CSV table of C-alpha atoms and ligand atoms in Angstrom, one decimal:
chain,number,residue,atom,x,y,z
A,1,MET,CA,-0.3,0.3,0.0
A,2,ARG,CA,2.7,3.0,-0.6
A,3,SER,CA,0.6,4.8,-2.9
A,4,ILE,CA,-1.5,7.6,-1.6
A,5,ARG,CA,-4.6,5.9,-2.8
A,6,GLY,CA,-3.6,2.9,-0.9
A,7,ARG,CA,-3.0,4.5,1.8
A,8,LEU,CA,-6.1,7.0,2.1
A,9,THR,CA,-8.4,3.7,0.8
A,10,PHE,CA,-7.2,1.8,4.5
A,11,ALA,CA,-7.1,5.1,6.8
A,12,TYR,CA,-10.3,5.0,5.1
A,13,ALA,CA,-11.4,1.6,6.0
A,14,ILE,CA,-9.3,1.3,9.2
A,15,VAL,CA,-11.6,4.9,10.6
A,16,LEU,CA,-14.9,3.5,9.3
A,17,GLY,CA,-14.3,-0.3,10.9
A,18,VAL,CA,-14.1,0.9,14.6
A,19,THR,CA,-16.7,3.9,13.8
A,20,LEU,CA,-19.1,0.5,13.0
A,21,LEU,CA,-17.6,-1.3,15.8
A,22,ILE,CA,-18.3,1.3,18.1
A,23,PHE,CA,-22.0,1.3,16.2
A,24,ALA,CA,-22.5,-2.3,16.4
A,25,ALA,CA,-21.4,-2.9,20.2
A,26,VAL,CA,-23.4,0.4,21.5
A,27,LEU,CA,-27.0,-0.4,19.4
A,28,LEU,CA,-26.5,-4.6,20.7
A,29,ILE,CA,-25.9,-2.8,25.1
A,30,ALA,CA,-29.4,-0.2,24.1
A,31,SER,CA,-31.2,-3.6,22.7
A,32,ARG,CA,-30.1,-5.6,25.5
A,33,ASP,CA,-30.9,-3.2,27.8
A,34,ALA,CA,-34.3,-3.2,26.4
A,35,ALA,CA,-34.7,-6.6,26.2
A,36,GLU,CA,-34.5,-6.7,30.1
A,37,ARG,CA,-36.8,-3.8,30.9
A,38,ALA,CA,-38.9,-5.4,28.9
A,39,LEU,CA,-38.2,-8.8,30.9
A,40,ARG,CA,-38.3,-6.8,34.4
A,41,ALA,CA,-41.8,-5.6,33.5
A,42,ARG,CA,-43.7,-9.0,32.6
A,43,VAL,CA,-41.7,-10.4,35.1
A,44,GLU,CA,-42.9,-8.2,37.6
A,45,ASN,CA,-46.4,-7.9,36.2
A,46,ILE,CA,-47.3,-11.9,36.4
A,47,ALA,CA,-45.6,-11.4,40.2
A,48,GLU,CA,-47.7,-8.1,40.9
A,49,LEU,CA,-50.8,-10.6,39.0
A,50,ALA,CA,-50.1,-13.1,41.5
A,51,SER,CA,-50.0,-11.1,44.5
A,52,GLY,CA,-53.1,-10.2,43.3
A,53,LEU,CA,-54.4,-12.8,43.0
A,54,LEU,CA,-54.0,-13.8,46.7
A,55,GLN,CA,-54.8,-9.6,48.1
A,56,GLN,CA,-59.0,-10.4,46.5
A,57,SER,CA,-58.6,-14.1,47.4
A,58,ARG,CA,-58.5,-13.0,51.1
A,59,ALA,CA,-60.4,-9.5,50.9
A,60,ALA,CA,-63.1,-12.7,48.9
A,61,GLY,CA,-63.2,-14.6,52.4
A,62,LEU,CA,-62.1,-17.6,50.4
A,63,PRO,CA,-59.4,-20.2,52.2
A,64,ILE,CA,-56.2,-19.2,51.1
A,65,MET,CA,-53.9,-21.7,53.7
A,66,VAL,CA,-55.1,-25.1,54.5
A,67,ALA,CA,-54.1,-27.0,57.2
A,68,PRO,CA,-53.7,-31.2,56.3
A,69,ASP,CA,-51.8,-31.7,59.7
A,70,SER,CA,-51.1,-29.9,62.5
A,71,MET,CA,-47.9,-29.6,61.8
A,72,SER,CA,-48.3,-27.7,58.8
A,73,GLU,CA,-49.9,-25.1,56.5
A,74,GLU,CA,-50.3,-25.2,52.7
A,75,LEU,CA,-51.4,-23.2,50.0
A,76,SER,CA,-55.3,-24.1,49.7
A,77,ALA,CA,-55.9,-26.7,46.3
A,78,LEU,CA,-58.5,-23.4,45.2
A,79,THR,CA,-55.9,-20.8,46.0
A,80,ARG,CA,-53.1,-23.4,43.9
A,81,ARG,CA,-55.7,-23.5,41.2
A,82,LEU,CA,-56.3,-19.8,40.8
A,83,LEU,CA,-52.3,-19.3,40.9
A,84,ALA,CA,-52.2,-22.6,38.3
A,85,GLY,CA,-53.3,-20.0,35.2
A,86,LEU,CA,-50.7,-17.8,35.9
A,87,PRO,CA,-47.5,-18.6,32.7
A,88,GLY,CA,-43.4,-19.1,33.8
A,89,TYR,CA,-42.3,-19.6,36.9
A,90,LEU,CA,-43.6,-19.5,40.2
A,91,LEU,CA,-43.2,-19.2,43.6
A,92,VAL,CA,-45.3,-18.8,46.5
A,93,THR,CA,-43.0,-19.4,49.9
A,94,ASP,CA,-43.6,-18.7,53.9
A,95,SER,CA,-40.1,-17.8,55.3
A,96,SER,CA,-38.5,-20.8,55.0
A,97,ARG,CA,-40.1,-23.1,52.5
A,98,VAL,CA,-42.0,-23.0,49.1
A,99,LEU,CA,-45.6,-23.9,48.6
A,100,TYR,CA,-46.3,-23.5,46.1
A,101,ALA,CA,-44.2,-24.2,42.2
A,102,SER,CA,-46.1,-23.6,39.5
A,103,ALA,CA,-45.9,-26.2,37.0
A,104,ALA,CA,-42.8,-24.7,35.0
A,105,VAL,CA,-40.9,-25.2,37.7
A,106,GLU,CA,-42.2,-28.9,38.6
A,107,ARG,CA,-41.1,-29.5,35.3
A,108,LEU,CA,-37.2,-28.5,35.9
A,109,THR,CA,-34.8,-31.2,37.5
A,110,THR,CA,-34.9,-31.8,41.3
A,111,LYS,CA,-31.7,-30.4,41.3
A,112,ASP,CA,-32.2,-27.5,39.7
A,113,GLN,CA,-35.4,-27.3,41.6
A,114,LEU,CA,-33.9,-26.9,44.7
A,115,THR,CA,-31.0,-24.1,43.3
A,116,LEU,CA,-34.4,-21.9,41.9
A,117,THR,CA,-36.4,-22.7,45.5
A,118,ARG,CA,-32.5,-21.8,47.7
A,119,ALA,CA,-31.6,-18.6,45.7
A,120,VAL,CA,-35.3,-17.2,45.6
A,121,ILE,CA,-35.4,-18.0,49.9
A,122,ARG,CA,-31.3,-17.5,50.2
A,123,GLU,CA,-31.0,-14.3,48.0
A,124,LEU,CA,-33.3,-12.2,47.3
A,125,SER,CA,-35.0,-9.7,50.0
A,126,PRO,CA,-36.7,-5.9,49.8
A,127,ARG,CA,-33.1,-5.0,48.8
A,128,HIS,CA,-32.6,-6.9,47.2
A,129,PRO,CA,-36.0,-8.0,44.8
A,130,GLY,CA,-34.2,-9.9,41.8
A,131,GLY,CA,-31.4,-11.2,39.7
A,132,ILE,CA,-30.4,-13.5,37.8
A,133,VAL,CA,-30.3,-17.7,38.5
A,134,ALA,CA,-28.2,-19.4,36.9
A,135,LEU,CA,-29.7,-23.2,36.6
A,136,ASP,CA,-27.7,-27.0,35.1
A,137,SER,CA,-31.0,-26.7,32.4
A,138,ALA,CA,-31.1,-22.5,31.9
A,139,ARG,CA,-30.9,-19.1,32.6
A,140,ILE,CA,-33.5,-17.5,35.2
A,141,PHE,CA,-34.6,-14.0,35.7
A,142,VAL,CA,-36.5,-13.8,38.6
A,143,LEU,CA,-38.1,-10.8,41.0
A,144,ALA,CA,-39.8,-11.5,44.1
A,145,ASN,CA,-43.1,-9.5,45.7
A,146,PHE,CA,-42.8,-9.4,49.6
A,147,GLU,CA,-46.0,-9.5,51.3
A,148,THR,CA,-46.8,-9.0,54.7
A,149,PRO,CA,-47.1,-12.2,56.0
A,150,THR,CA,-50.0,-12.0,58.7
A,151,ALA,CA,-52.2,-15.6,60.5
A,152,ARG,CA,-53.9,-16.2,57.6
A,153,MET,CA,-52.0,-16.1,54.7
A,154,PRO,CA,-47.9,-16.5,56.2
A,155,ILE,CA,-47.2,-16.1,53.2
A,156,PHE,CA,-43.3,-14.2,52.5
A,157,ARG,CA,-42.8,-13.9,49.1
A,158,ILE,CA,-44.2,-14.0,45.1
A,159,VAL,CA,-41.4,-14.8,43.0
A,160,ALA,CA,-42.4,-14.9,39.2
A,161,GLY,CA,-39.6,-15.6,36.7
A,162,GLU,CA,-38.9,-16.5,33.2
A,163,THR,CA,-36.2,-17.5,31.1
A,164,ALA,CA,-33.2,-14.6,30.6
A,165,GLU,CA,-32.3,-16.3,26.7
A,166,THR,CA,-34.0,-13.2,25.5
A,167,LEU,CA,-31.0,-11.2,26.8
A,168,ASP,CA,-28.6,-13.1,25.3
A,169,ILE,CA,-26.3,-10.8,22.8
A,170,THR,CA,-26.7,-13.3,19.7
A,171,ARG,CA,-31.4,-13.9,19.7
A,172,LEU,CA,-31.3,-10.4,20.7
A,173,ASP,CA,-32.9,-8.1,17.8
A,174,THR,CA,-29.8,-6.4,16.5
A,175,PHE,CA,-27.5,-9.8,16.3
A,176,ALA,CA,-28.9,-10.3,12.6
A,177,PRO,CA,-29.4,-7.4,11.1
A,178,ILE,CA,-26.4,-6.2,12.6
A,179,VAL,CA,-23.2,-9.9,11.5
A,180,ILE,CA,-25.1,-9.1,8.4
A,181,ALA,CA,-25.3,-5.9,6.3
A,182,LEU,CA,-22.4,-4.1,8.5
A,183,PRO,CA,-20.5,-6.4,6.9
A,184,VAL,CA,-21.1,-6.0,3.5
A,185,LEU,CA,-22.3,-2.2,4.2
A,186,PHE,CA,-17.8,-2.4,5.5
A,187,LEU,CA,-16.8,-4.0,1.8
A,188,PHE,CA,-19.0,-1.5,0.0
A,189,SER,CA,-18.1,1.4,1.2
A,190,VAL,CA,-14.3,0.6,1.6
A,191,LEU,CA,-14.7,-0.1,-2.5
A,192,LEU,CA,-15.8,3.4,-3.2
A,193,ALA,CA,-13.7,5.2,-0.8
A,194,TRP,CA,-11.2,2.6,-3.4
A,195,GLY,CA,-13.3,4.3,-6.2
A,196,MET,CA,-13.4,7.9,-5.4
A,197,ALA,CA,-9.5,8.5,-4.2
A,198,GLY,CA,-9.1,6.9,-7.4
A,199,THR,CA,-11.2,9.7,-8.7
A,200,SER,CA,-9.9,12.1,-6.4
A,201,LEU,CA,-6.5,11.9,-7.5
A,202,GLN,CA,-7.5,11.3,-11.3
A,203,PRO,CA,-5.9,15.0,-11.4
A,204,ILE,CA,-2.2,14.1,-9.7
A,205,ASP,CA,-1.5,11.5,-12.4
A,206,ARG,CA,-2.5,13.7,-14.7
A,207,LEU,CA,-0.3,16.5,-13.3
A,208,ILE,CA,2.2,14.3,-13.4
A,209,GLY,CA,2.0,13.2,-16.9
A,210,ASP,CA,1.7,17.1,-17.8
A,211,LEU,CA,5.2,17.5,-15.5
A,212,GLU,CA,6.6,14.4,-16.9
A,213,ALA,CA,6.3,15.7,-21.1
A,214,ILE,CA,7.8,19.5,-19.7
A,215,GLN,CA,10.9,17.2,-17.7
A,216,ASP,CA,12.4,16.5,-20.8
A,217,GLY,CA,14.2,19.9,-21.4
A,218,ARG,CA,12.6,20.5,-24.7
A,219,SER,CA,9.4,21.3,-23.5
A,220,LEU,CA,10.0,23.9,-20.9
A,221,HIS,CA,7.5,26.1,-22.6
A,222,ARG,CA,4.9,24.3,-22.1
A,223,ARG,CA,2.9,25.2,-18.8
A,224,LEU,CA,0.3,23.6,-16.6
A,225,PRO,CA,-3.4,23.9,-17.0
A,226,VAL,CA,-4.8,25.8,-14.1
A,227,GLU,CA,-8.4,26.2,-14.0
A,228,THR,CA,-9.1,27.4,-10.9
A,229,ASP,CA,-7.0,29.2,-8.1
A,230,GLU,CA,-9.0,27.2,-5.0
A,231,ASN,CA,-7.9,24.4,-5.1
A,232,GLU,CA,-4.5,23.0,-4.3
A,233,LEU,CA,-4.1,20.9,-6.8
A,234,ASP,CA,-4.2,24.2,-9.4
A,235,ARG,CA,-3.0,26.1,-6.9
A,236,LEU,CA,0.3,23.1,-7.1
A,237,ALA,CA,0.2,23.2,-10.8
A,238,GLY,CA,0.3,28.0,-10.8
A,239,THR,CA,3.1,27.2,-8.6
A,240,ILE,CA,5.3,25.0,-10.8
A,241,ASN,CA,4.0,27.5,-14.2
A,242,ALA,CA,6.4,30.0,-12.0
A,243,MET,CA,9.0,28.6,-11.1
A,244,ILE,CA,8.8,26.6,-15.2
A,245,ALA,CA,8.9,29.7,-16.3
A,246,ARG,CA,11.6,31.2,-14.7
A,247,LEU,CA,13.3,27.5,-15.4
A,248,GLU,CA,12.7,28.5,-19.0
A,249,GLY,CA,13.9,32.5,-18.0
A,250,SER,CA,17.7,30.7,-17.0
A,251,PHE,CA,18.0,28.4,-19.4
A,252,ALA,CA,17.0,30.5,-22.5
A,253,ALA,CA,19.6,33.6,-21.4
A,254,LEU,CA,21.7,30.5,-20.8
A,255,ARG,CA,21.4,29.0,-24.4
A,256,ARG,CA,21.6,32.8,-25.0
A,257,PHE,CA,24.7,33.7,-24.5
A,258,THR,CA,26.2,30.5,-24.9
A,259,ALA,CA,24.9,31.4,-28.7
A,260,ASP,CA,26.4,34.8,-28.5
A,261,ALA,CA,29.4,34.7,-26.7
A,262,SER,CA,30.1,31.6,-29.7
A,263,HIS,CA,29.0,34.4,-32.3
A,264,GLU,CA,31.0,36.9,-30.8
A,265,LEU,CA,34.3,35.3,-30.7
A,266,LYS,CA,34.2,33.4,-34.6
A,267,THR,CA,35.3,36.7,-36.0
A,268,PRO,CA,38.5,38.1,-33.8
A,269,LEU,CA,39.1,33.9,-33.8
A,270,THR,CA,38.4,34.6,-37.8
A,271,VAL,CA,41.0,37.2,-37.6
A,272,LEU,CA,43.6,35.7,-35.4
A,273,ARG,CA,43.8,33.2,-37.8
A,274,ALA,CA,44.5,35.0,-40.9
A,275,ASP,CA,47.1,36.8,-39.3
A,276,ILE,CA,49.3,34.2,-37.9
A,277,GLU,CA,48.6,32.4,-40.9
A,278,ARG,CA,49.8,35.7,-42.7
A,279,ALA,CA,52.7,36.5,-40.5
A,280,MET,CA,54.3,32.5,-40.7
A,281,GLN,CA,54.0,34.0,-44.5
A,282,SER,CA,56.0,36.5,-44.2
A,283,PRO,CA,60.1,37.1,-45.0
A,284,ARG,CA,60.9,38.3,-41.8
A,285,VAL,CA,59.8,35.6,-39.3
A,286,GLY,CA,62.8,33.6,-38.3
A,287,PHE,CA,62.6,29.5,-38.0
A,288,ASP,CA,63.1,29.9,-34.5
A,289,GLN,CA,59.7,31.8,-34.6
A,290,LEU,CA,58.1,29.8,-36.6
A,291,PRO,CA,57.0,26.5,-34.5
A,292,ALA,CA,55.5,29.3,-31.7
A,293,LEU,CA,53.9,30.7,-35.2
A,294,GLU,CA,52.7,26.5,-35.8
A,295,GLU,CA,51.5,26.1,-32.4
A,296,ALA,CA,49.5,29.7,-32.6
A,297,LEU,CA,48.1,28.5,-35.2
A,298,ALA,CA,47.2,25.1,-34.0
A,299,GLU,CA,45.9,26.2,-30.6
A,300,THR,CA,43.8,29.0,-33.2
A,301,THR,CA,42.1,26.6,-34.7
A,302,ARG,CA,41.1,24.1,-31.8
A,303,MET,CA,38.9,26.4,-30.6
A,304,ALA,CA,37.8,27.9,-33.4
A,305,ASP,CA,36.0,24.3,-33.7
A,306,LEU,CA,35.4,24.1,-30.2
A,307,VAL,CA,32.5,27.3,-31.4
A,308,GLU,CA,31.8,26.3,-34.5
A,309,SER,CA,30.3,22.9,-32.0
A,310,LEU,CA,29.4,24.9,-28.7
A,311,LEU,CA,26.9,27.9,-31.8
A,312,THR,CA,25.9,24.3,-33.4
A,313,LEU,CA,24.6,23.1,-29.9
A,314,ALA,CA,23.7,26.2,-28.2
A,315,ARG,CA,21.6,27.6,-31.4
A,316,ALA,CA,20.4,24.1,-31.6
A,317,ASP,CA,18.9,24.1,-27.9
A,318,GLU,CA,17.9,27.8,-28.9
A,319,GLY,CA,15.7,26.0,-31.7
A,320,ARG,CA,17.0,28.1,-34.4
A,321,PHE,CA,18.7,26.1,-36.3
A,322,ASP,CA,16.8,24.9,-39.6
A,323,ILE,CA,17.3,21.3,-40.4
A,324,HIS,CA,17.0,21.7,-43.8
A,325,ARG,CA,14.5,19.1,-45.4
A,326,GLU,CA,15.4,17.6,-48.6
A,327,LEU,CA,15.5,14.2,-50.1
A,328,VAL,CA,18.2,12.3,-49.6
A,329,ASP,CA,19.9,9.5,-51.5
A,330,LEU,CA,22.6,8.1,-48.8
A,331,GLY,CA,24.7,5.8,-50.9
A,332,PRO,CA,26.7,8.1,-52.8
A,333,LEU,CA,27.1,10.8,-49.4
A,334,VAL,CA,28.4,7.8,-47.8
A,335,GLU,CA,30.6,6.6,-50.3
A,336,ASP,CA,31.9,10.5,-50.2
A,337,VAL,CA,32.4,9.6,-46.4
A,338,HIS,CA,34.1,7.0,-47.2
A,339,GLU,CA,36.5,8.7,-49.9
A,340,THR,CA,37.7,11.3,-47.0
A,341,ALA,CA,37.4,8.7,-44.0
A,342,ALA,CA,40.4,6.5,-46.6
A,343,MET,CA,42.2,8.9,-46.5
A,344,LEU,CA,42.2,10.3,-43.1
A,345,GLY,CA,43.0,6.6,-42.3
A,346,GLU,CA,45.6,6.6,-44.6
A,347,ALA,CA,47.7,9.5,-42.5
A,348,SER,CA,47.0,7.1,-39.3
A,349,GLY,CA,47.4,4.3,-40.8
A,350,ALA,CA,43.8,2.6,-40.1
A,351,ARG,CA,42.1,0.9,-42.6
A,352,VAL,CA,38.7,2.4,-43.6
A,353,GLU,CA,36.5,-0.6,-45.9
A,354,LEU,CA,33.1,-0.1,-47.0
A,355,THR,CA,30.8,-3.5,-45.7
A,356,ALA,CA,27.3,-2.6,-47.0
A,357,LEU,CA,25.5,-0.3,-49.4
A,358,ALA,CA,22.2,0.1,-49.7
A,359,PRO,CA,20.3,2.4,-52.3
A,360,VAL,CA,18.1,4.1,-49.4
A,361,THR,CA,16.5,8.1,-49.1
A,362,VAL,CA,16.0,9.8,-46.3
A,363,LEU,CA,14.0,12.7,-45.7
A,364,GLY,CA,17.3,15.4,-44.3
A,365,ASP,CA,19.9,18.2,-44.1
A,366,PRO,CA,22.6,16.7,-46.7
A,367,ILE,CA,24.7,19.2,-44.4
A,368,ARG,CA,23.5,17.6,-41.4
A,369,LEU,CA,24.0,14.3,-42.0
A,370,ARG,CA,27.1,14.3,-43.1
A,371,GLN,CA,28.6,16.0,-40.3
A,372,LEU,CA,27.2,13.3,-38.2
A,373,PHE,CA,28.6,10.5,-40.6
A,374,LEU,CA,32.2,11.9,-40.4
A,375,ASN,CA,32.1,12.9,-36.9
A,376,LEU,CA,31.5,8.7,-36.0
A,377,VAL,CA,34.2,8.1,-38.5
A,378,THR,CA,36.5,10.6,-37.8
A,379,ASN,CA,36.1,9.8,-33.8
A,380,ALA,CA,36.3,6.0,-34.6
A,381,LEU,CA,40.1,6.8,-36.5
A,382,LYS,CA,41.1,9.4,-33.6
A,383,TYR,CA,40.7,6.3,-31.1
A,384,THR,CA,42.0,3.2,-33.0
A,385,PRO,CA,45.7,2.0,-33.0
A,386,ALA,CA,47.6,1.9,-36.4
A,387,GLY,CA,46.8,-1.2,-38.1
A,388,GLY,CA,43.4,-1.3,-37.0
A,389,VAL,CA,41.0,-2.2,-39.3
A,390,VAL,CA,37.5,0.6,-38.9
A,391,GLY,CA,34.0,-0.6,-41.4
A,392,ILE,CA,31.8,1.6,-42.5
A,393,ARG,CA,28.1,-0.4,-43.9
A,394,LEU,CA,24.7,1.3,-44.3
A,395,GLU,CA,21.9,-0.9,-44.8
A,396,ARG,CA,17.9,-0.5,-44.5
A,397,ARG,CA,16.0,-2.1,-42.3
A,398,GLY,CA,12.9,-1.9,-42.3
A,399,ASP,CA,11.1,1.4,-42.4
A,400,ARG,CA,15.0,2.6,-41.2
A,401,ALA,CA,18.2,3.2,-42.3
A,402,LEU,CA,21.1,2.1,-40.3
A,403,PHE,CA,24.0,3.9,-40.8
A,404,ALA,CA,27.1,2.4,-38.6
A,405,VAL,CA,30.8,2.3,-37.9
A,406,GLN,CA,32.7,-0.2,-36.9
A,407,ASP,CA,36.3,-0.1,-35.1
A,408,THR,CA,39.0,-2.3,-33.9
A,409,GLY,CA,40.1,0.2,-31.8
A,410,GLN,CA,40.4,0.9,-27.6
A,411,GLY,CA,36.4,0.6,-27.1
A,412,ILE,CA,34.6,2.1,-24.3
A,413,ALA,CA,33.8,1.2,-20.2
A,414,ALA,CA,31.3,0.2,-20.3
A,415,ALA,CA,30.6,2.2,-16.8
A,416,ASP,CA,32.0,5.0,-19.4
A,417,LEU,CA,28.9,4.3,-22.4
A,418,PRO,CA,25.9,6.3,-20.4
A,419,PHE,CA,27.8,9.5,-20.7
A,420,ILE,CA,29.2,8.7,-24.0
A,421,PHE,CA,26.7,11.6,-25.4
A,422,ASP,CA,27.6,13.4,-22.9
A,423,ARG,CA,28.8,16.8,-23.6
A,424,PHE,CA,31.9,17.6,-22.8
A,425,TRP,CA,32.3,14.1,-22.0
A,426,ARG,CA,35.8,12.6,-22.9
A,427,ALA,CA,36.6,8.9,-21.7
A,428,ASP,CA,40.1,9.9,-20.8
A,429,ARG,CA,40.4,14.3,-20.1
A,430,ALA,CA,44.4,13.6,-19.4
A,431,ARG,CA,45.3,12.1,-22.7
A,432,SER,CA,42.9,13.5,-25.1
A,433,ARG,CA,43.5,17.6,-23.8
A,434,GLY,CA,46.0,19.0,-25.8
A,435,GLY,CA,47.3,15.9,-27.9
A,436,GLU,CA,46.8,14.6,-31.3
A,437,ARG,CA,43.2,13.3,-30.5
A,438,GLY,CA,42.5,16.1,-28.1
A,439,GLY,CA,38.2,17.1,-29.0
A,440,PHE,CA,36.3,18.6,-26.8
A,441,GLY,CA,33.9,16.3,-25.8
A,442,LEU,CA,31.6,17.3,-27.9
A,443,GLY,CA,31.9,15.9,-31.5
A,444,LEU,CA,29.4,13.0,-30.4
A,445,ALA,CA,26.8,15.7,-28.7
A,446,ILE,CA,25.6,17.3,-32.0
A,447,ALA,CA,26.1,14.0,-33.7
A,448,GLN,CA,23.4,13.0,-31.0
A,449,TRP,CA,21.6,16.3,-31.4
A,450,ILE,CA,21.1,16.0,-35.5
A,451,ALA,CA,20.2,12.2,-35.5
A,452,HIS,CA,17.3,12.8,-33.2
A,453,ALA,CA,16.5,16.5,-35.4
A,454,HIS,CA,15.8,14.0,-38.1
A,455,GLY,CA,13.4,11.8,-35.6
A,456,GLY,CA,16.2,9.6,-35.8
A,457,ASN,CA,18.2,7.8,-32.6
A,458,ILE,CA,22.0,7.3,-32.4
A,459,GLY,CA,23.5,4.3,-30.5
A,460,VAL,CA,26.5,2.4,-29.0
A,461,ALA,CA,27.8,-0.7,-28.3
A,462,SER,CA,31.9,-1.7,-26.8
A,463,ARG,CA,33.7,-4.1,-25.6
A,464,LEU,CA,36.9,-2.1,-24.0
A,465,GLY,CA,39.8,-3.2,-26.1
A,466,ARG,CA,38.0,-4.9,-28.9
A,467,GLY,CA,36.4,-2.1,-30.7
A,468,SER,CA,33.3,0.3,-30.3
A,469,THR,CA,30.3,0.1,-32.7
A,470,PHE,CA,28.1,3.6,-33.4
A,471,THR,CA,24.8,2.8,-35.3
A,472,VAL,CA,22.6,5.7,-36.8
A,473,THR,CA,18.9,5.1,-37.2
A,474,LEU,CA,16.8,7.0,-39.2
A,475,PRO,CA,13.7,6.8,-40.9
A,476,VAL,CA,13.7,6.2,-44.3
A,477,ALA,CA,11.7,9.0,-46.8
A,478,ALA,CA,8.3,7.9,-48.9
A,479,VAL,CA,9.7,8.7,-51.9
A,480,PRO,CA,7.2,9.9,-54.7
A,481,PRO,CA,7.6,7.3,-58.1
A,482,GLU,CA,8.9,10.2,-59.8
A,483,ALA,CA,11.9,11.6,-57.2
A,484,ALA,CA,12.7,8.1,-56.7
A,485,PRO,CA,17.1,8.7,-57.5
A,486,ALA,CA,17.1,6.2,-60.9
F,501,ADP,P1,36.3,13.9,-28.7
F,501,ADP,O1,36.2,15.1,-28.9
F,501,ADP,O2,37.0,13.9,-27.2
F,501,ADP,O3,36.4,12.5,-29.4
F,501,ADP,P2,33.4,13.7,-28.9
F,501,ADP,O4,31.9,13.5,-28.2
F,501,ADP,O5,33.1,12.8,-30.7
F,501,ADP,O6,34.2,14.3,-28.4
F,501,ADP,O7,33.5,12.3,-27.7
F,501,ADP,C1,33.8,11.7,-26.2
F,501,ADP,C2,34.3,10.4,-26.1
F,501,ADP,O8,33.8,9.5,-26.4
F,501,ADP,C3,35.4,11.0,-26.5
F,501,ADP,O9,36.7,11.5,-25.5
F,501,ADP,C4,36.1,8.9,-26.4
F,501,ADP,O10,36.7,8.9,-25.1
F,501,ADP,C5,35.1,8.4,-26.6
F,501,ADP,N1,34.6,8.4,-27.8
F,501,ADP,C6,34.5,8.8,-29.0
F,501,ADP,N2,34.4,7.3,-29.7
F,501,ADP,C7,34.6,6.2,-29.9
F,501,ADP,C8,35.1,5.2,-30.3
F,501,ADP,N3,34.9,5.0,-31.6
F,501,ADP,N4,36.0,4.4,-29.4
F,501,ADP,C9,36.5,4.7,-28.2
F,501,ADP,N5,35.9,5.7,-27.5
F,501,ADP,C10,35.2,6.4,-28.4
C-alpha cells in the first residue's frame, strides 16, 4: 500500500471499521438494555398478578391456606388453581418453605428445582428483589414481590420468573442485521472509498503526466493547465508553472549567452588565424619563431572548432537551427564519407572499409548528415591505433536506414557508455587534452542532436580493448515515384 490511493483507502477502512464496531456495540448494549427492561416488566406483571389474586382471595374470605395436619399449613387447592393460570415460573414461599411451585418449576430437574428454591429463599430480599439464577438447564430471571405475612396468610414472597435467554446477545433483534449488514456495508464503503480516492487523485496523475512531458528539457515552453485558483491542485500547478517559467527564463538566458559569446568569438578568432597565417608566410619571420606560430595556429584552429561546436549546440538548443530537409540518397553521401575517411585512415595507419551500401533515401539535411557520419568516422579513426580496421556500412532495415561505423580500437568501458553522448564528456580527459586526439567531448553530443533532429536515433555498443560500433538509424523517406533516384 505505497500509493496515496491505497493509503487513503486503508486509513478510511480503519476509521470506518472502528466506527462501525463502536456503533454495533452501542446498538447491542441498547438492545440488551431494552430486552432486560421488557423482561423485568413482564416478570413484575406476573408477580403483581399473583399478589393481586391472593389479596383478592383474602378480601373475598376464600380459604387461602389449609392445614392438612397440625404441624403444617399449605395453600388451599382453590388458591393453587387460581395461581396455575399464570404463565412461567412462579414460586410462593413463607419465610423458609416453598408453598407453591408452578408447573414450569416442577418440570425442572430436582437439582435445578433445589438450586432455584434455595436462591429464591436465601438470596432475594426487599433490597435485592431480583436477579438471574443460573440453572443447569437454563438461566432464569426472577423477581420477588414481598408480602407482609399475616396469621391467615403467612406468605412471605411471591417470586415470578422467566428464562433469561431473551437477554442472550445472539438472540437480540438487532444481532442478525448487525452481523449481516455491517460487513456488507463495510466492504461496499471501502470499495466506494477506493473508487473515490482514485477519482480525487486523477488530477494528480494528470499533473504528473503533464510534468513528465515537460521535464525532458525541450518542452519548457509548455505549461500545466490551471482552471481556477481555489483548488489546491490548481494552486500547485500554478506554482509549478511559475517555477517552470523562471527555469525557462534562465535556460534561455544561458543558451543566449553561449550562442552570443560563441558568435562574438568567431570573428576575432578568424582574424587571429588569418593574422598568424600571414605572419608565418612573412619573410621577416625567423626559423626559431615558426614553431611558436604553428602552435598558436593549431590552438586557434582548435578554439575556432570549439566555438563552432558550441554555437551549433547553443542554436540547436534554442531551436534556431533550421534543418533544411530534402530527399537525400544516402548511398553517394556515405561513399563520399568513406573516401574522406580512407584518406584520413592512410595518415593514421588504419584501413577503412565500406562493407555494405544499400540504396536508401531519407528526408534530411545533407550537410548535417555528412557532419554526423564524419563525426563518427573520425572518432573511430581517432581511437583506433595504427593497423586497425574501421568498417562503414549502410543498410536498410524495414522503414529505417541504418548507418554503422565499427572499429577495432580501444573501445569504451561499460561504466562510461551512459555518458558518452553528454557534452564535454571524454573517457580520458588527461590524455585527450592537447594531444593529437584533443577533442572537446562535443562531437557525439552534436551527432546525437543531428540524429534526433531527423527523427532518428544513435546508439553504441562497445567492449574495452576490442572496439566500438556506433549505429545511427533514420526513418526512410516515403519517396514519390518520380523523385526516386535512378
Ligand atoms: P571528442 O572530441 O573527445 O572525440 P566526442 O564527443 O566525439 O568527443 O567523444 C566523446 C568521448 O567518447 C571521447 O573522448 C572518447 O573517449 C569516446 N569515444 C568516442 N568515439 C569513440 C570510439 N570510436 N572508440 C573509443 N572511444 C570513443
